[in-house]
Coordinates of C-alpha atoms and ligand atoms in Angstrom, one line a residue:
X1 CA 8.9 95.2 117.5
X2 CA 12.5 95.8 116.7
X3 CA 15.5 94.9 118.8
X4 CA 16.3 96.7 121.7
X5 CA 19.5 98.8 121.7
X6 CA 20.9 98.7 124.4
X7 CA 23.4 101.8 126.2
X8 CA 26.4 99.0 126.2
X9 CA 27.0 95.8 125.5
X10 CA 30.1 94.0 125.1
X11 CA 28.7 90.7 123.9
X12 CA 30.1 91.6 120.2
X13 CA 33.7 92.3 121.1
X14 CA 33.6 89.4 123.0
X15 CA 32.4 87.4 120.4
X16 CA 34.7 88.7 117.7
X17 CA 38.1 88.7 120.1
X18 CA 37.1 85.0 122.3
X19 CA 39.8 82.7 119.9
X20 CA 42.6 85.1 121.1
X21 CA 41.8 86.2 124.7
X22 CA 41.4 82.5 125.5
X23 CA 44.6 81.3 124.4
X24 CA 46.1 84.5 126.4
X25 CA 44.2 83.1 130.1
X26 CA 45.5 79.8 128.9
X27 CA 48.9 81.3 128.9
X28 CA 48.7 83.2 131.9
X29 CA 47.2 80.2 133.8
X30 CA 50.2 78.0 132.4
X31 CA 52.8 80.2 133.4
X32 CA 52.9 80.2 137.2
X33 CA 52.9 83.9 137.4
X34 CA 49.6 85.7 138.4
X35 CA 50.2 88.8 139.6
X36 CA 52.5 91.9 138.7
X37 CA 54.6 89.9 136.2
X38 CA 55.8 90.0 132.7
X39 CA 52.4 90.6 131.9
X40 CA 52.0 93.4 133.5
X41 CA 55.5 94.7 132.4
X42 CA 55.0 94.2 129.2
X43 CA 51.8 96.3 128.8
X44 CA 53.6 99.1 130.8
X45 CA 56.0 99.3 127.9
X46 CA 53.4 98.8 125.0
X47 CA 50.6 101.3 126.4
X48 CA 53.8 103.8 127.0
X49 CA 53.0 105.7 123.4
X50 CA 49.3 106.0 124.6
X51 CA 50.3 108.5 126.7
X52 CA 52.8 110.2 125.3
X53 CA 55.8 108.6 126.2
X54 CA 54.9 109.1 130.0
X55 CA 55.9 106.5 132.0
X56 CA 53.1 103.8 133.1
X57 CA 52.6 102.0 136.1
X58 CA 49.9 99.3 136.5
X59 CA 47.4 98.8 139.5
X60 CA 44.8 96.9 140.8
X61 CA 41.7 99.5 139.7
X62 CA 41.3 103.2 138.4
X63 CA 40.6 104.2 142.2
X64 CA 43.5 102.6 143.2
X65 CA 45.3 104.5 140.4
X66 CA 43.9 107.7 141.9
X67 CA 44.7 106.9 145.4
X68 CA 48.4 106.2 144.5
X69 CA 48.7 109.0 142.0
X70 CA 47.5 112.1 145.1
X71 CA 49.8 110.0 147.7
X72 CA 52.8 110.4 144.9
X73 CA 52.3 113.7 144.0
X74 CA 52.8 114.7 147.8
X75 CA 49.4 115.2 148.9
X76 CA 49.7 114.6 152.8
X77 CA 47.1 114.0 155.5
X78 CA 44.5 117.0 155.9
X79 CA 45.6 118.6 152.7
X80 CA 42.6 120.1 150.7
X81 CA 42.0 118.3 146.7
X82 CA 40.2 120.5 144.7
X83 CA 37.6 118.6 141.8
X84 CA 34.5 118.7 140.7
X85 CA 31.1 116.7 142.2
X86 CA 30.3 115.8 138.4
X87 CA 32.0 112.6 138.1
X88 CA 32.2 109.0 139.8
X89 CA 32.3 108.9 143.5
X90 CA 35.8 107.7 143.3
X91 CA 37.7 110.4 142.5
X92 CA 36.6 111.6 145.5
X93 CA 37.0 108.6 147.5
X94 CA 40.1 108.4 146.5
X95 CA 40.8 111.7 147.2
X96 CA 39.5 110.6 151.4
X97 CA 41.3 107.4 151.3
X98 CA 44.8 109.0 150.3
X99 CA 43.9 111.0 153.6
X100 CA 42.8 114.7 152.3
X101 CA 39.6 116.2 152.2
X102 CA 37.6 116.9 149.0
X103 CA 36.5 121.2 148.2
X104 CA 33.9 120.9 145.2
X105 CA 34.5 123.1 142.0
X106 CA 31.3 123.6 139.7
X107 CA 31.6 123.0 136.8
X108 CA 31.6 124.2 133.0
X109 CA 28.2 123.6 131.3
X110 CA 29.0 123.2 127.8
X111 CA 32.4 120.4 128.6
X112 CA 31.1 119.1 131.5
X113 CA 34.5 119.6 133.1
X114 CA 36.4 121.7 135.2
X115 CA 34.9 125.5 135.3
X116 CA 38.2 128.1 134.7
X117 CA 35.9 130.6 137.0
X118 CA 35.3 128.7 139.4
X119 CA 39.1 127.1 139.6
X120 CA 40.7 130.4 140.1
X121 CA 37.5 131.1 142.6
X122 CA 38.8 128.2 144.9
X123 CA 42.3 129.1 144.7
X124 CA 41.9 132.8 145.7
X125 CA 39.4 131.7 148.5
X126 CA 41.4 132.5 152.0
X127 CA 42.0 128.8 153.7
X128 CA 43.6 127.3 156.7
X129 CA 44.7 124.0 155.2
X130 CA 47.0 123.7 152.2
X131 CA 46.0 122.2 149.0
X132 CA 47.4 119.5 148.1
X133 CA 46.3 118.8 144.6
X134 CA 43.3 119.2 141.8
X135 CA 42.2 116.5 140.1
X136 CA 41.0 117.5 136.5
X137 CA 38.0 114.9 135.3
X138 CA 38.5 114.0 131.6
X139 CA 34.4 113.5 131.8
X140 CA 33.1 111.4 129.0
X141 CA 36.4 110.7 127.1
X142 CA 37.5 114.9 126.6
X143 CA 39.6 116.5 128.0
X144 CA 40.0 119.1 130.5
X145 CA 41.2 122.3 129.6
X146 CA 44.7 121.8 130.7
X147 CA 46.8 124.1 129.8
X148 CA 44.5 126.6 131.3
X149 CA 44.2 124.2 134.3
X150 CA 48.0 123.8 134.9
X151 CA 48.5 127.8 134.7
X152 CA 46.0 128.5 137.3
X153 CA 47.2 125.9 139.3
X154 CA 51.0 127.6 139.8
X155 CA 53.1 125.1 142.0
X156 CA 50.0 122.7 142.5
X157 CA 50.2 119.1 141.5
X158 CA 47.4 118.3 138.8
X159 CA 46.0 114.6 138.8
X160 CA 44.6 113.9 135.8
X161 CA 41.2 111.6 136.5
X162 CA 41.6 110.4 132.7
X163 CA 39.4 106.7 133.9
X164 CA 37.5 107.3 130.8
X165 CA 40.0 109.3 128.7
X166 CA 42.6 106.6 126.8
X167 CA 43.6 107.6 123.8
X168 CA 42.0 111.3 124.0
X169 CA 43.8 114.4 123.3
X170 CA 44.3 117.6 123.3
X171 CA 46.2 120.1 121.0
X172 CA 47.9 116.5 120.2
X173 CA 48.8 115.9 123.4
X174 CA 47.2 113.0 124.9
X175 CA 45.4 112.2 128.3
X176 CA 48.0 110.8 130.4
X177 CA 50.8 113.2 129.6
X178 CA 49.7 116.7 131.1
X179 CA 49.4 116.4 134.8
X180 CA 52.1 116.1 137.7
X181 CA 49.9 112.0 137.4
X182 CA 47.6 110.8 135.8
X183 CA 44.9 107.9 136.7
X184 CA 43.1 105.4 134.2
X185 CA 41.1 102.7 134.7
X186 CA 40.6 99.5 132.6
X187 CA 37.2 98.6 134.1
X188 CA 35.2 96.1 131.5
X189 CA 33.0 99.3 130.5
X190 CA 35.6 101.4 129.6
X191 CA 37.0 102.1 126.2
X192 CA 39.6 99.7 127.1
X193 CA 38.4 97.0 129.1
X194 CA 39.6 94.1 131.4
X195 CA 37.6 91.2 132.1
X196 CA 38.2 92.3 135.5
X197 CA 39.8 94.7 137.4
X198 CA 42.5 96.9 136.5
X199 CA 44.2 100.4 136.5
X200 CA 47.1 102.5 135.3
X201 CA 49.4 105.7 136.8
X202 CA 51.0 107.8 134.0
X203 CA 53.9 110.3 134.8
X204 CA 56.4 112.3 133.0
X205 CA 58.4 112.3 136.4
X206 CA 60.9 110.0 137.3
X207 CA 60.4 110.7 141.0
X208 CA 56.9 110.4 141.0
X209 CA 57.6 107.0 138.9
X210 CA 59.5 105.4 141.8
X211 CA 57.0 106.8 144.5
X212 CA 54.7 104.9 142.5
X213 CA 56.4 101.6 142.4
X214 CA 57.2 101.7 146.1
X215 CA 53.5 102.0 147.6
X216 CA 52.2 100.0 144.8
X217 CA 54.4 97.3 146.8
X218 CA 54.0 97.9 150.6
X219 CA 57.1 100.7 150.3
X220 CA 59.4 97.5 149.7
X221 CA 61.9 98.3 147.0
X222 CA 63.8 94.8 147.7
X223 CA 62.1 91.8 149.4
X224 CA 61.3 91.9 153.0
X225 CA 62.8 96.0 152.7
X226 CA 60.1 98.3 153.5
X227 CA 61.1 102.5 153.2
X228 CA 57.8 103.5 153.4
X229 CA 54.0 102.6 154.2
X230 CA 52.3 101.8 150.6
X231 CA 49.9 99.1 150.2
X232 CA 48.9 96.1 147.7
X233 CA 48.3 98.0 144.3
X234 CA 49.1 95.4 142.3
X235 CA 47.4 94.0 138.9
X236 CA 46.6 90.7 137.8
X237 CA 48.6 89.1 135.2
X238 CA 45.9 87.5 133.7
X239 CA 43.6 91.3 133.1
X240 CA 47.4 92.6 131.7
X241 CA 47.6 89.6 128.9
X242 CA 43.6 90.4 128.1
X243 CA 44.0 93.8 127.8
X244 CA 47.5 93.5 125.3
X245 CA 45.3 91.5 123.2
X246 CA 42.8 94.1 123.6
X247 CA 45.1 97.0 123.1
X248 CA 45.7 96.7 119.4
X249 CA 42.2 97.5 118.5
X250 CA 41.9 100.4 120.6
X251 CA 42.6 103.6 117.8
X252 CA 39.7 101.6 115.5
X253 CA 37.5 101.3 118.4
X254 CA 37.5 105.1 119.5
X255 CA 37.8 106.1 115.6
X256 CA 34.4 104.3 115.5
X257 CA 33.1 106.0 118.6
X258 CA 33.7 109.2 117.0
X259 CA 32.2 108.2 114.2
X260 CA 29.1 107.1 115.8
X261 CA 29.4 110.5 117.3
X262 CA 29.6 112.7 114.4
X263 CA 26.5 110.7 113.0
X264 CA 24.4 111.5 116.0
X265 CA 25.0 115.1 114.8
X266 CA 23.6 116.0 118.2
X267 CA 26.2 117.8 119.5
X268 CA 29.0 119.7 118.1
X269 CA 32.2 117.3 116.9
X270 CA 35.2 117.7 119.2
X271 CA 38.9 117.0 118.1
X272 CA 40.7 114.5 120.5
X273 CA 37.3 113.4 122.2
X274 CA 37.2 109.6 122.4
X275 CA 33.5 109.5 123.1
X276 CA 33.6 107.3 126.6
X277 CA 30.2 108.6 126.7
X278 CA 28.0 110.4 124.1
X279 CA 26.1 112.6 126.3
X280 CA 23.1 115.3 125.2
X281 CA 21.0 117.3 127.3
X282 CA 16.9 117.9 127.9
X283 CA 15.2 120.0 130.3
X284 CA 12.8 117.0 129.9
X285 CA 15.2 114.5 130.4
X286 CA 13.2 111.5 131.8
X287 CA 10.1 112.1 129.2
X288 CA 13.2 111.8 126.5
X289 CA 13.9 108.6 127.7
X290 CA 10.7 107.5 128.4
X291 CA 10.4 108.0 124.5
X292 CA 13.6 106.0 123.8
X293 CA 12.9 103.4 125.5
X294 CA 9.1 103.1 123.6
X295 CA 11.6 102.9 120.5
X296 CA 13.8 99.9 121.8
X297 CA 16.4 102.6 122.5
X298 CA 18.2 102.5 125.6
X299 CA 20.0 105.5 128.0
X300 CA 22.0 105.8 130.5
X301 CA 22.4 108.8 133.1
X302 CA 26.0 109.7 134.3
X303 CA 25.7 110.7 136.9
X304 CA 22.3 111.4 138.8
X305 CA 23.6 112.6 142.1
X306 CA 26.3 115.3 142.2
X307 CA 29.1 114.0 144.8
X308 CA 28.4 117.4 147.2
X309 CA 24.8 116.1 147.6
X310 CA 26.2 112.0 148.2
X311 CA 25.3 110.9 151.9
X312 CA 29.1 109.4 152.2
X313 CA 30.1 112.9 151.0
X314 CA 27.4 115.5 153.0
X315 CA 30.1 116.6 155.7
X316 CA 32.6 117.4 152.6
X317 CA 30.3 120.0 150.9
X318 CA 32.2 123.1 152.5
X319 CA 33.3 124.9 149.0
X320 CA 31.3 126.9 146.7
X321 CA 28.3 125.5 145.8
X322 CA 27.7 124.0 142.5
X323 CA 25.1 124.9 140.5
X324 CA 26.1 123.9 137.3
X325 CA 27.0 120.2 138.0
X326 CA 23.3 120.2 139.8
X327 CA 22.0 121.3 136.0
X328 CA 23.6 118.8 134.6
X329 CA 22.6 116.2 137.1
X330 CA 19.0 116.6 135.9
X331 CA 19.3 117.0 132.5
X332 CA 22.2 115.2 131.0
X333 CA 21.5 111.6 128.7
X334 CA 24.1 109.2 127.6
X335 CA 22.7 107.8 124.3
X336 CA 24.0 104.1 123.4
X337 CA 28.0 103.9 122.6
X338 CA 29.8 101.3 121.8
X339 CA 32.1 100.3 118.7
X340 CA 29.9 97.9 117.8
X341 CA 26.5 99.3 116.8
X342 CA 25.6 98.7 113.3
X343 CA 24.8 101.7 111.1
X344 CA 21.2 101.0 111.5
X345 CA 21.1 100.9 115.0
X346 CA 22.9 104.4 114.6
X347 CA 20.5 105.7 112.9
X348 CA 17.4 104.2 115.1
X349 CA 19.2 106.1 117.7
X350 CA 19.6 109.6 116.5
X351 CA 16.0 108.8 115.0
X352 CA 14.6 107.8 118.3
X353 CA 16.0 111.8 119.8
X354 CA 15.1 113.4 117.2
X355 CA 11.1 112.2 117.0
X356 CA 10.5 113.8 120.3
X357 CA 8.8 116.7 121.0
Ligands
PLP1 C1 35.7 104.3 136.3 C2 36.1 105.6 137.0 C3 36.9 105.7 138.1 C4 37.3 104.4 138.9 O1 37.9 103.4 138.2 P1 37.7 101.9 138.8 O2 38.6 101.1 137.9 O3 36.3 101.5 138.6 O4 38.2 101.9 140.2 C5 37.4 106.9 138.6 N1 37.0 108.0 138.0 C6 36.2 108.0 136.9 C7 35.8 109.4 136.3 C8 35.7 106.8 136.4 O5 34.9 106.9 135.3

């Protein structure tokens, strides 16, 4: 029986980086300063060309990152967000906890993001409520149409949702450095990891940049000086020095993700994709797997439920309906990815997809 491959695993990374991320917890824990410190400054400055320049503000998680980006951006209590239901439930959580209420937009069925159609549908639907902002989902590690996005949208902030998007691109331009904000998040499974928790607000803006400084820090802009109500958005020093050490390896880790990708061969290779996810569809999706998995070859489905048809979500599903991102709920397959595979568990992989019939 051979090995079983499984979707992730970061038990080889961990392995191969353990000498160095020790000695920088042992650092951290020396120094006395744990949260929102040199650390953290420091990986604000070296992520900066990441993201094109943009300028970078760390935070306690991607959802947090989201929250603070719509509040920064100006989206105001009982605005409308407009996004899509195929993606994690926090970017519309996030969209609830900064206050405004979430209108679904289908999406496109060949990127998996934002549908153009649909976009301009929603924006030319009469309303009572103003919107606020659309959040554009960098799903899987590609980006979003954006400089169709960002036309459409006129005078409306875009937030990127680029949680699984660092170090992708577009026409050159990276994740990060198209929206009015951006959110990432450095949760361990992500292409850049924390051993913890962890998140990150781009903007090309400088008043956006202070906004986000301010409510990352209770609105206090001096000690014991509070301008505004924020909250406590603040990340750990320890997940900053982690993921510095981390940071290095990132371009050779998403080269090798693409690589992985382009021997799959499954689907067609896309420029600037950074292969969060390597994701294929079946209209007989769980017999597929059931296959894998006979092979030793794990999957993954993201995601299973579109967010219109969540419980925590049901009074929320007041926009178009969503056909697409239902499709795609019950055929889609995330097929193992990580920089670590070997080239034989590659090719086990693609071997495993393409024996079923
Ligand atoms: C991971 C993720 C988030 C949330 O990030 P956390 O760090 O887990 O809070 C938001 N949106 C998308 C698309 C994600 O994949």
């Amino acid at each position: 029986m051979p090995e079983f491959i499984p979707p992730f695993s970061l038990d080889r990374q961990n392995a191969a980086l353990a000498a160095e991320v020790e000695a920088a917890a042992l650092r951290v824990l020396r120094s006395g300063r744990y949260a929102q410190g040199p650390e953290c400054e420091a990986f604000e400055r070296e992520i900066a060309p990441w993201v094109g320049g943009a300028r970078a503000v760390t935070c306690s998680s991607g959802t947090d990152a989201l929250h603070l980006a719509l509040r920064a951006v100006g989206v105001a209590a009982g605005d409308v967000v407009l996004t899509t239901p195929f993606t994690f439930f926090a970017t519309a959580g996030a969209i609830l906890l900064a206050g405004a209420v979430p209108e679904f937009v289908d999406i496109d069925a060949g990127t998996f993001n934002l549908s153009l159609e649909a976009l301009s549908e929603a924006l030319a639907r009469p309303r009572t409520r103003r919107i606020g902002a659309i959040i554009a989902v960098h799903l899987y590690g590609r980006l979003a149409d954006m400089p169709a996005i960002l036309k459409s949208a006129g005078d409306i902030p875009v937030v990127e949702d680029a949680a699984q998007a660092i170090g992708a691109s577009l026409v050159g331009r990276p994740a990060g450095a198209w929206g009015a904000a951006a959110a990432f998040s450095f949760y361990p499974t992500k292409n850049l990891g924390a051993m913890g928790e962890g998140g990150l607000v781009t903007t090309m803006r400088p008043e956006v940049e202070a906004k986000l400084r301010l409510l990352r820090a209770h609105g206090s802009p001096r000690r014991y000086a509070h301008d505004i109500l924020g909250w406590n958005g603040r990340m750990h020093e320890l997940q900053a020095a982690i993921l510095r050490v981390k940071l290095p390896h990132l371009a050779g880790w998403n080269q090798r993700r693409a690589q992985i990708a382009a021997e799959y061969g499954l689907t067609p290779v896309v420029a600037g994709h950074i292969y969060h996810q390597y994701v294929i569809r079946s209209s007989r999706r769980d017999a597929l797997r059931d296959h894998m998995r006979e092979l030793q070859v794990g999957s993954e489905v993201y995601y299973p439920t579109p967010l219109d048809c969540q419980p925590a979500l049901a009074a929320y599903g007041n926009g178009a309906p969503c056909p697409e991102s239902l499709r795609a709920s019950q055929e889609v397959v995330a097929l193992p990815m990580f920089p670590e595979l070997s080239v034989d568990e590659v090719r086990r992989v693609r071997e495993a997809v393409r024996s079923f019939s």
